Tab-separated table of C-alpha atoms in Angstrom:
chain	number	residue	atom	x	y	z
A	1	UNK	CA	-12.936	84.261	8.613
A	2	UNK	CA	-12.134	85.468	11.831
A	3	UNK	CA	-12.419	83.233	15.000
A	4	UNK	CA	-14.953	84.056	17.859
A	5	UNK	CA	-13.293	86.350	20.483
A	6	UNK	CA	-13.973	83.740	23.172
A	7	UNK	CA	-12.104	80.705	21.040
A	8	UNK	CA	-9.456	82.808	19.718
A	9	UNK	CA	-8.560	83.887	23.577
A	10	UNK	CA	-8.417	80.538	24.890
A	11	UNK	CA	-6.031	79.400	22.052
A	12	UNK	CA	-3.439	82.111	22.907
A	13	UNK	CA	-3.791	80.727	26.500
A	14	UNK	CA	-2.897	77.909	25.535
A	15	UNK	CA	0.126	78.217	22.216
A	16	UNK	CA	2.677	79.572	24.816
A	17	UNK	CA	2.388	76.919	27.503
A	18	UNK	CA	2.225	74.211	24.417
A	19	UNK	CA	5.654	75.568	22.948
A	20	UNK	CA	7.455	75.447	26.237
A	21	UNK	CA	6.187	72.057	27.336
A	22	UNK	CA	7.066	70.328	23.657
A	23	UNK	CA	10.271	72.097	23.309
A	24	UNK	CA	11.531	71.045	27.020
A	25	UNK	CA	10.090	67.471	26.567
A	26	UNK	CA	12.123	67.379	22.737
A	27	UNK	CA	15.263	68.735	24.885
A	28	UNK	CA	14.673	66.063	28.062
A	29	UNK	CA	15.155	63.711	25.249
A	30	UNK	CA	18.393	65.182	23.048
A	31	UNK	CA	20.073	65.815	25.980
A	32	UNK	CA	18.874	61.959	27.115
A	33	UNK	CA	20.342	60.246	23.991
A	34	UNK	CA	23.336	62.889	24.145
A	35	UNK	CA	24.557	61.762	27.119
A	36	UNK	CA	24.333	57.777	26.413
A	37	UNK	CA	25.777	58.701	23.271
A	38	UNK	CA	28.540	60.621	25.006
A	39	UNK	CA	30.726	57.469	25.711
A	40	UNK	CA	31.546	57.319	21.821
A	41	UNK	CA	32.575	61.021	21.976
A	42	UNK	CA	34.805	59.920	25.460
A	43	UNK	CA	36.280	56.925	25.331
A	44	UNK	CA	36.312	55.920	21.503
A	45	UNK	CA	36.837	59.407	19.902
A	46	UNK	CA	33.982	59.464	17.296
A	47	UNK	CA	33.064	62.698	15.525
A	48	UNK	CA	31.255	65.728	17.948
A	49	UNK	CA	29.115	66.539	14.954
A	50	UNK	CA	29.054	63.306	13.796
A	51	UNK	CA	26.998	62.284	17.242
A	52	UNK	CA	25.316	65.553	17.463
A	53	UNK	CA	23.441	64.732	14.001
A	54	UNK	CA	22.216	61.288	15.391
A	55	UNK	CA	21.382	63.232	18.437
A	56	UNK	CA	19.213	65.394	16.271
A	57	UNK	CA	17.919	63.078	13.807
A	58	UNK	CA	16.618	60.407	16.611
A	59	UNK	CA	14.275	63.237	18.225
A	60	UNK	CA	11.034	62.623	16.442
A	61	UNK	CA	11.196	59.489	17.701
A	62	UNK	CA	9.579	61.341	20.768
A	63	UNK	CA	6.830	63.247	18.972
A	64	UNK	CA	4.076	60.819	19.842
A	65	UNK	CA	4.944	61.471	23.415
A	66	UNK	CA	5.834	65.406	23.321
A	67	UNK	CA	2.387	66.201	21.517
A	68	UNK	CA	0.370	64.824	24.421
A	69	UNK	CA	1.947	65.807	26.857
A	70	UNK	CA	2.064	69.526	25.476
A	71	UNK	CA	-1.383	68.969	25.233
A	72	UNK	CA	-1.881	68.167	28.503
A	73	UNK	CA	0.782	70.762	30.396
A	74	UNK	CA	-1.057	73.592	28.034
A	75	UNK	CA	-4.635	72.894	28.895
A	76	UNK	CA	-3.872	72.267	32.468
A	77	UNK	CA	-1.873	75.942	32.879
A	78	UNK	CA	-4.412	77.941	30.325
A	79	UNK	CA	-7.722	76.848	31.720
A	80	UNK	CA	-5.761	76.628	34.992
A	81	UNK	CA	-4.952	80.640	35.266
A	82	UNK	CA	-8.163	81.202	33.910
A	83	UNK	CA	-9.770	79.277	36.911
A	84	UNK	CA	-7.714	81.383	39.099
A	85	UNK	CA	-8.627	85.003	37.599
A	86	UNK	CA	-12.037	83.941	38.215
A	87	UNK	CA	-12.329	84.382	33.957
A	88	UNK	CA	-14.475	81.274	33.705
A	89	UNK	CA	-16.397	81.844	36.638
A	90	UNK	CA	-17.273	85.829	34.534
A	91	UNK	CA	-18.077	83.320	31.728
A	92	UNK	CA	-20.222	80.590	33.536
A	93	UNK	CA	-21.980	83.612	35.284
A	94	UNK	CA	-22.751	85.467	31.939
A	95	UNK	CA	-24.728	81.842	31.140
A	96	UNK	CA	-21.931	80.399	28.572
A	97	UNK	CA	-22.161	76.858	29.450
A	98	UNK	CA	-18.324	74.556	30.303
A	99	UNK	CA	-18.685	72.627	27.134
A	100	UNK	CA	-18.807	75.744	25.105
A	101	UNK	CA	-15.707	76.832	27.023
A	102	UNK	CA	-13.894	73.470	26.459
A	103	UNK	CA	-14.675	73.187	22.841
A	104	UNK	CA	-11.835	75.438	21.842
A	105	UNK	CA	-8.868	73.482	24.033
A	106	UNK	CA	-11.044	70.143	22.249
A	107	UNK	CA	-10.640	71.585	18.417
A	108	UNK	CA	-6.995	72.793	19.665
A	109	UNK	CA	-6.379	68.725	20.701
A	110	UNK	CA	-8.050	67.343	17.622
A	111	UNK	CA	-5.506	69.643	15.477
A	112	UNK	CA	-2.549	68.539	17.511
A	113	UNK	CA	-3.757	64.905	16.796
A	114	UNK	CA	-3.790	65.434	13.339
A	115	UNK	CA	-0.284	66.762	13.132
A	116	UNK	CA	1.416	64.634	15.677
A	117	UNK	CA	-0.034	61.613	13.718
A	118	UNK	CA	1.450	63.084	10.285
A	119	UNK	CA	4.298	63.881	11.818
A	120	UNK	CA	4.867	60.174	13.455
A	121	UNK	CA	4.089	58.803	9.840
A	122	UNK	CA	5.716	60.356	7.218
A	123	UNK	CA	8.493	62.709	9.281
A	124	UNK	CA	9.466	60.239	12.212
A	125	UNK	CA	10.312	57.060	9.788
A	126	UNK	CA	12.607	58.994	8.099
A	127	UNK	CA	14.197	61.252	10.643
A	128	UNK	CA	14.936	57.374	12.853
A	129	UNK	CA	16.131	55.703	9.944
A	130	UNK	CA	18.778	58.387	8.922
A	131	UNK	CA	19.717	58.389	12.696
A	132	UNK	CA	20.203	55.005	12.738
A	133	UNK	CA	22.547	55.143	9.741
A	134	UNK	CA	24.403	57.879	11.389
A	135	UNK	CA	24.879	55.527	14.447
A	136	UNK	CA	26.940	52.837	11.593
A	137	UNK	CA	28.982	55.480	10.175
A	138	UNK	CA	29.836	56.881	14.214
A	139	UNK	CA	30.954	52.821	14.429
A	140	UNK	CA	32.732	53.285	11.621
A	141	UNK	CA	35.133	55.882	12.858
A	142	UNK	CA	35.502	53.481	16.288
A	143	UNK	CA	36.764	50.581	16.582
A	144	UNK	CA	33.997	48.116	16.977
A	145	UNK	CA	30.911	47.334	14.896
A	146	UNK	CA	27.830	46.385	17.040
A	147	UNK	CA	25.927	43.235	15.830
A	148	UNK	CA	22.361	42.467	16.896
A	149	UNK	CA	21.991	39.113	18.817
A	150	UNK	CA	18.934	36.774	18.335
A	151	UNK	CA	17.207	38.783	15.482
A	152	UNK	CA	16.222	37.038	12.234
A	153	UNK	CA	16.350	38.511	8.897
A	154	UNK	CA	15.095	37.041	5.259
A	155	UNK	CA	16.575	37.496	2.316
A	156	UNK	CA	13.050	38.736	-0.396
A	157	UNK	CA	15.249	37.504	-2.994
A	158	UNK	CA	16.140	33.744	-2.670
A	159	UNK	CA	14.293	32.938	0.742
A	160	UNK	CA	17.178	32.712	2.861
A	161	UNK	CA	16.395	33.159	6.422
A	162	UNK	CA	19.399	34.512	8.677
A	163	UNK	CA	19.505	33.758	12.721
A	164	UNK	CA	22.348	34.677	14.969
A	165	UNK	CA	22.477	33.590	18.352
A	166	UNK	CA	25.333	35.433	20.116
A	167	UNK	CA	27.764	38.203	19.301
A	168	UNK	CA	31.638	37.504	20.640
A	169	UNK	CA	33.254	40.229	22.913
A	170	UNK	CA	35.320	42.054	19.693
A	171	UNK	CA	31.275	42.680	18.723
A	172	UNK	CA	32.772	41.424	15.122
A	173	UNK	CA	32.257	37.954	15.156
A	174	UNK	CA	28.600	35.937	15.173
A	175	UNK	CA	28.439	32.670	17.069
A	176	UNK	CA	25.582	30.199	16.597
A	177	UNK	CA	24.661	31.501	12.903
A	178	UNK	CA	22.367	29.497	11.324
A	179	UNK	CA	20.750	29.757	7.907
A	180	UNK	CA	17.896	28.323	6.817
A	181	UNK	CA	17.108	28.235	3.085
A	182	UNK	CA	13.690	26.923	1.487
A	183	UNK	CA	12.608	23.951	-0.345
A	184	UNK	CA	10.153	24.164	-2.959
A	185	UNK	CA	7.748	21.530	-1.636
A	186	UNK	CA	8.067	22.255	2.319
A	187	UNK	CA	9.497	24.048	4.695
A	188	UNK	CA	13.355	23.878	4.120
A	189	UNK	CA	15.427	21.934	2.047
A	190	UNK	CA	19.364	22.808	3.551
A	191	UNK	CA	19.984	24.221	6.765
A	192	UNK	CA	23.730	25.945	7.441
A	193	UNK	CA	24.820	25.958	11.167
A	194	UNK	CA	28.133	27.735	11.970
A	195	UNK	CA	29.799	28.126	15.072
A	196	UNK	CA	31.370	31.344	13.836
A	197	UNK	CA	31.159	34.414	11.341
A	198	UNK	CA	31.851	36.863	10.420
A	199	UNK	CA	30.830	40.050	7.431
A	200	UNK	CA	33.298	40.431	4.422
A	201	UNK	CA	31.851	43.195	1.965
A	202	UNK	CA	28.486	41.769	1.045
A	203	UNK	CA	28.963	38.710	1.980
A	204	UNK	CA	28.792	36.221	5.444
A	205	UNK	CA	31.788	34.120	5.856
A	206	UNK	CA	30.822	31.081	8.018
A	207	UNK	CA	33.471	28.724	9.556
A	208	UNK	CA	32.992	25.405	11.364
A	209	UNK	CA	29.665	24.628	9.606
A	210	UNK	CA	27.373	21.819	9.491
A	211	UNK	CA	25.724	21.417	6.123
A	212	UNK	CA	22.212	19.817	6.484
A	213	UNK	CA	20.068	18.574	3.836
A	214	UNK	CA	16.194	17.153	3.902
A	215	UNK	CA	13.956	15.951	1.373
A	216	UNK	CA	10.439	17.208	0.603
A	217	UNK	CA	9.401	15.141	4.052
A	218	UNK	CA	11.643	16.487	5.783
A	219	UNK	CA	13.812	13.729	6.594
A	220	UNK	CA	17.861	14.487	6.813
A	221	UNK	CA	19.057	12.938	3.630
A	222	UNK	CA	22.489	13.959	4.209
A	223	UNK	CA	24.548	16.028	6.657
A	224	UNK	CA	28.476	16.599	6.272
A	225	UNK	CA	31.295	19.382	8.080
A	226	UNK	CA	32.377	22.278	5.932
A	227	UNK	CA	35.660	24.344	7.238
A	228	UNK	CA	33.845	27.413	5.625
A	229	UNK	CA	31.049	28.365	3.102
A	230	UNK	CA	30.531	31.978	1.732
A	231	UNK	CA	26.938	33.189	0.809
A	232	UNK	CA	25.518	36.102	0.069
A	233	UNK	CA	23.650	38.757	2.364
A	234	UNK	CA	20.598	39.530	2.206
A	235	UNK	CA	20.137	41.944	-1.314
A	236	UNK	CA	24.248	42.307	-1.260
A	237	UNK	CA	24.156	44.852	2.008
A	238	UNK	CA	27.301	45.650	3.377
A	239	UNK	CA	28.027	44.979	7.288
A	240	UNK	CA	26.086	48.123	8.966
A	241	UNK	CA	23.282	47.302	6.804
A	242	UNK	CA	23.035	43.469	8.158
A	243	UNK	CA	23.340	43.924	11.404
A	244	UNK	CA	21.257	47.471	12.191
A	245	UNK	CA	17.854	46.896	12.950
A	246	UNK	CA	16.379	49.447	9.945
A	247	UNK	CA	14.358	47.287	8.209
A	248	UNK	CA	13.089	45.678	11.613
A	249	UNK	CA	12.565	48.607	13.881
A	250	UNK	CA	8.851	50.147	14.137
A	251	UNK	CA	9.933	53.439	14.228
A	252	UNK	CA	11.289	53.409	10.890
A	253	UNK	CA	7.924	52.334	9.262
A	254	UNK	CA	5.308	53.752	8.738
A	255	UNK	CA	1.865	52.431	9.601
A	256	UNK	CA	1.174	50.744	5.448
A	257	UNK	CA	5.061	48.773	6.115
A	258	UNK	CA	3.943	47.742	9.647
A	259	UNK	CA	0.418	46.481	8.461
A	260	UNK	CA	1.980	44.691	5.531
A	261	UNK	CA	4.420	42.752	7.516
A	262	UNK	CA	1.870	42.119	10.147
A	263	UNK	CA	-0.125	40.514	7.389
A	264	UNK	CA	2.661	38.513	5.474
A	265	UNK	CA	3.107	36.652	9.060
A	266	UNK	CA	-0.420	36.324	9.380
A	267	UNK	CA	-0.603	34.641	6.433
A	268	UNK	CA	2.480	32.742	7.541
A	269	UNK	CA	0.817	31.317	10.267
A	270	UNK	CA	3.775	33.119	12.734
A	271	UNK	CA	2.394	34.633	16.005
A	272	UNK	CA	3.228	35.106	19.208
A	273	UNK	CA	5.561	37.637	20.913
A	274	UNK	CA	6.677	39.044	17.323
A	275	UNK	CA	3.126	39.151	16.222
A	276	UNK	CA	2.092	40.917	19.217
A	277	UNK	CA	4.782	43.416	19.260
A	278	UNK	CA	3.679	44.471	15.734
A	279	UNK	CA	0.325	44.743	15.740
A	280	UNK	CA	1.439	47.189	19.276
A	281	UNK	CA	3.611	48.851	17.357
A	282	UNK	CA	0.350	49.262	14.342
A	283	UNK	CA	-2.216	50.461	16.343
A	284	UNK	CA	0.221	52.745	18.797
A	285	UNK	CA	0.978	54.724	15.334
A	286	UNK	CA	-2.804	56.224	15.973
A	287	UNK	CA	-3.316	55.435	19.031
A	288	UNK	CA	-0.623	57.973	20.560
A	289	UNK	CA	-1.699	60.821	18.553
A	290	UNK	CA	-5.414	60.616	19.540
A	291	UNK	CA	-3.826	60.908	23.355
A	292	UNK	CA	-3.220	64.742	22.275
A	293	UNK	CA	-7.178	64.646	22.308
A	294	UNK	CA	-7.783	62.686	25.210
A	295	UNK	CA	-4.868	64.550	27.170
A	296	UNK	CA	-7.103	67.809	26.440
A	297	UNK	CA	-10.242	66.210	27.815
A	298	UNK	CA	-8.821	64.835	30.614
A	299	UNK	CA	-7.283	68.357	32.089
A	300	UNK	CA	-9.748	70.507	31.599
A	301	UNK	CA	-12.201	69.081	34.673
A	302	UNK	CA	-9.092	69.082	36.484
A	303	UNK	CA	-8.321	72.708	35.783
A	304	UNK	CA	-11.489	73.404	36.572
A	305	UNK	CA	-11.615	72.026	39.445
A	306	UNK	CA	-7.923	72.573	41.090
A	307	UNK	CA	-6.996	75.862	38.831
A	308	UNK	CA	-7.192	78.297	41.954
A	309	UNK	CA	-4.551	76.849	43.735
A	310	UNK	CA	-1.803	77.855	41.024
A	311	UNK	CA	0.740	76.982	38.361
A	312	UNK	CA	2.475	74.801	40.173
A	313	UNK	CA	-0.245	72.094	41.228
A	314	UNK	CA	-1.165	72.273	37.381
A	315	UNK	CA	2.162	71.376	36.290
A	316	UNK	CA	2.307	68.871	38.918
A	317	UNK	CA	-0.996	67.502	38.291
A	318	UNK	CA	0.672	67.293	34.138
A	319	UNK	CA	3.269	65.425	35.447
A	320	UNK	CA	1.436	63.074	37.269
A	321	UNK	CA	-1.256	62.126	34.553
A	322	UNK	CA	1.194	61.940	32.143
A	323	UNK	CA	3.118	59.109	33.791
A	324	UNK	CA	-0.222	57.708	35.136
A	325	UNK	CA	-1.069	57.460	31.455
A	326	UNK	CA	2.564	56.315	30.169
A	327	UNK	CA	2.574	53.367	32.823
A	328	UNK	CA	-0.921	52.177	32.448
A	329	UNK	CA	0.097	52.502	28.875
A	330	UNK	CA	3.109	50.087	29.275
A	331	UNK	CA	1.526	47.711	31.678
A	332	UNK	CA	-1.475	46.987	28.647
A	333	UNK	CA	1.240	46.923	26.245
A	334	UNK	CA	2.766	43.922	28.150
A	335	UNK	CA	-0.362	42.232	28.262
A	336	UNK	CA	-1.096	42.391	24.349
A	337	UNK	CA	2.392	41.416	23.553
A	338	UNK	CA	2.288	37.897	25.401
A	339	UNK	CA	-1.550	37.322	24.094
A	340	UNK	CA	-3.307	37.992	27.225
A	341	UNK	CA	-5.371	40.273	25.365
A	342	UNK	CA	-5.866	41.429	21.756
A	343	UNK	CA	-3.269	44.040	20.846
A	344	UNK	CA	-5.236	46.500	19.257
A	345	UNK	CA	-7.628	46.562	22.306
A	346	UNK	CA	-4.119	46.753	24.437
A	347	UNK	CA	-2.911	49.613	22.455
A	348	UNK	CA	-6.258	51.749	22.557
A	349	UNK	CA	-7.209	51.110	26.623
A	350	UNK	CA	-5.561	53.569	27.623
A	351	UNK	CA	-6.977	56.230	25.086
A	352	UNK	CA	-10.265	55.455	26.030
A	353	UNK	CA	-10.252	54.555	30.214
A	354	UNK	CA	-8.745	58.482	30.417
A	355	UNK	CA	-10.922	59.849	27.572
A	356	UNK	CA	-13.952	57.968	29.097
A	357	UNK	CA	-12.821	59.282	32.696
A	358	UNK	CA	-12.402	62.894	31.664
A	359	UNK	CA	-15.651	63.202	29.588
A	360	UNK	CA	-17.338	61.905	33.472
A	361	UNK	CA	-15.503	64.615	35.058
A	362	UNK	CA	-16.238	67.305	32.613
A	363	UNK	CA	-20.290	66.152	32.723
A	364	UNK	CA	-19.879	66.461	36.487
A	365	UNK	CA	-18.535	70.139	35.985
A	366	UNK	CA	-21.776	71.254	33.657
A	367	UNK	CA	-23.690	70.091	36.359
């Protein structure tokens, strides 16, 4: 079936700008994370290809931001040149009415949402976490391997919760590790504070440590100095696997891992900051597709009404919305992590004060 000559024009207005905007946004970003990663390259002679494959691995990471802002750059320049052949005015003339115009740049954002959010949940997870494991074996041919301060991990198997505090200049050795592991009636029954440690194979070697233990009350029953104690990591992993941030980083999981860890701490009783950054981090894996939508709404009325004064106020005018989106984006964000308002709500304002505003402007156009 063959599309309508009217929506099948508008959409090859519209592919070329789209290709040119996502491809320079994708290569903003490699070159972005190329050049922080450079140092490795400079000063601690890691692998070129080595550092280019994180390089290309990590750039999904940015599809939920290149799709809408394609969206946006292409419907701004297509409807935008249009406006300034005096093609829609031929159209409006010949009595086909703006929504009929804009439904093909709508269909063409609904698609993009579609594949942007596919492609942030089954491509982007996977792409990030195989970066991320490039980054360890980078370390590996360096001299240094980087531990995460202040980050808690759990052991699934025997309930063993890991906490370090501070990571010492050599960024080898832990300081302030505590361990906490569980009683069966109450919270904890022995808690393991070490002033230093540090990763031996698949196992955490803690010196200096103060061995707690509490009864089911939890009352100290008993507390003695240890010069060192061995234990396990978490399901045997091997230092890289410890200390990266895989298994804790959003970007490596997709929206059913995010909403079952959300609910595990729900059911916890945990919230707070960490509870807020998930549930974020949950409803931004829709919520930034659907902006491929609500990018197309909101630059068509502009189009429409700035397109005859040229390609370079509608790239400016992409520019401009886009960041007016991305900060009013962050500044919600920081509002549902501390609890100031729900996160979901936090996570979807944007989508819907810029969808709401460019449905006004495009009602004001068919008028």
């Amino acid at each position: 079936m063959r599309l309508p000559i009217l929506d099948s024009y508008m959409l090859r207005e519209m592919f070329s700008p789209f290709m040119f905007a996502f491809g320079a946004f994708l290569l903003f970003w490699a070159l972005n994370i190329f050049f922080l990663a450079a140092d490795y390259i400079i000063n601690q002679h890691a692998p070129f290809f080595l550092v280019l494959r994180f390089v290309i691995f990590r750039i999904p990471q940015a599809i939920p931001m290149a799709f809408p802002f394609a969206c946006l750059f292409a419907s701004l320049l297509a409807m935008g040149r249009l406006m300034g052949d005096n093609e829609v005015t031929a159209l409006r003339t010949a009595g086909i009415p703006v929504m009929r115009i804009a439904l093909s740049p709508l269909l063409f954002g609904g698609m993009m949402f579609l594949i942007a959010y596919l492609m942030n949940e089954y491509v982007a997870p996977a792409s990030v976490e195989l970066s991320t494991r490039t980054f360890y074996q980078i370390i590996y041919h360096t001299n240094s391997l980087p531990v995460e301060p202040q980050f808690f991990r759990k052991d699934p198997d025997t309930g063993n919760t890991f906490y370090v505090s501070q990571v010492a200049p050599d960024n080898r050795t832990m300081l302030d590790v505590q361990i906490f592991k569980p009683a069966k009636f109450g919270p904890w029954n022995e808690t393991l504070q070490a002033k230093t440690a540090d990763v031996q194979n698949t196992s955490l070697v803690l010196h200096d440590v103060i061995d707690s233990r509490y009864n089911n009350d939890g009352f100290m029953t008993n507390q003695q100095r240890v010069k060192s104690i061995t234990i396990g990591l978490p399901l045997g992993e091997t230092a890289a696997q410890f200390t990266s941030q895989v298994n804790n980083d959003p970007w490596t999981m997709s929206s059913k891992s995010l909403r079952t860890q959300v609910s595990a701490l729900q059911s916890q009783g945990i919230g707070g900051t960490a509870m807020g950054n998930l549930q974020i981090n949950l409803a931004d894996k829709l919520a930034w597709p659907f902006a491929c939508f609500v990018s197309v709404l909101i630059a068509l009325p502009l189009a429409l009404r700035f397109g005859k004064r040229g390609r370079t106020l509608g790239i400016a005018l992409a520019i401009i919305a886009f960041f007016a989106y991305y900060l009013m984006t962050s500044a919600f964000s920081a509002f549902g992590r501390n609890g100031a308002i729900n996160p979901y709500v936090a996570a979807w304002a944007p989508n819907v004060i810029m969808g709401v505003s460019g449905t006004i402007l495009l009602w004001l156009e068919e008028r």
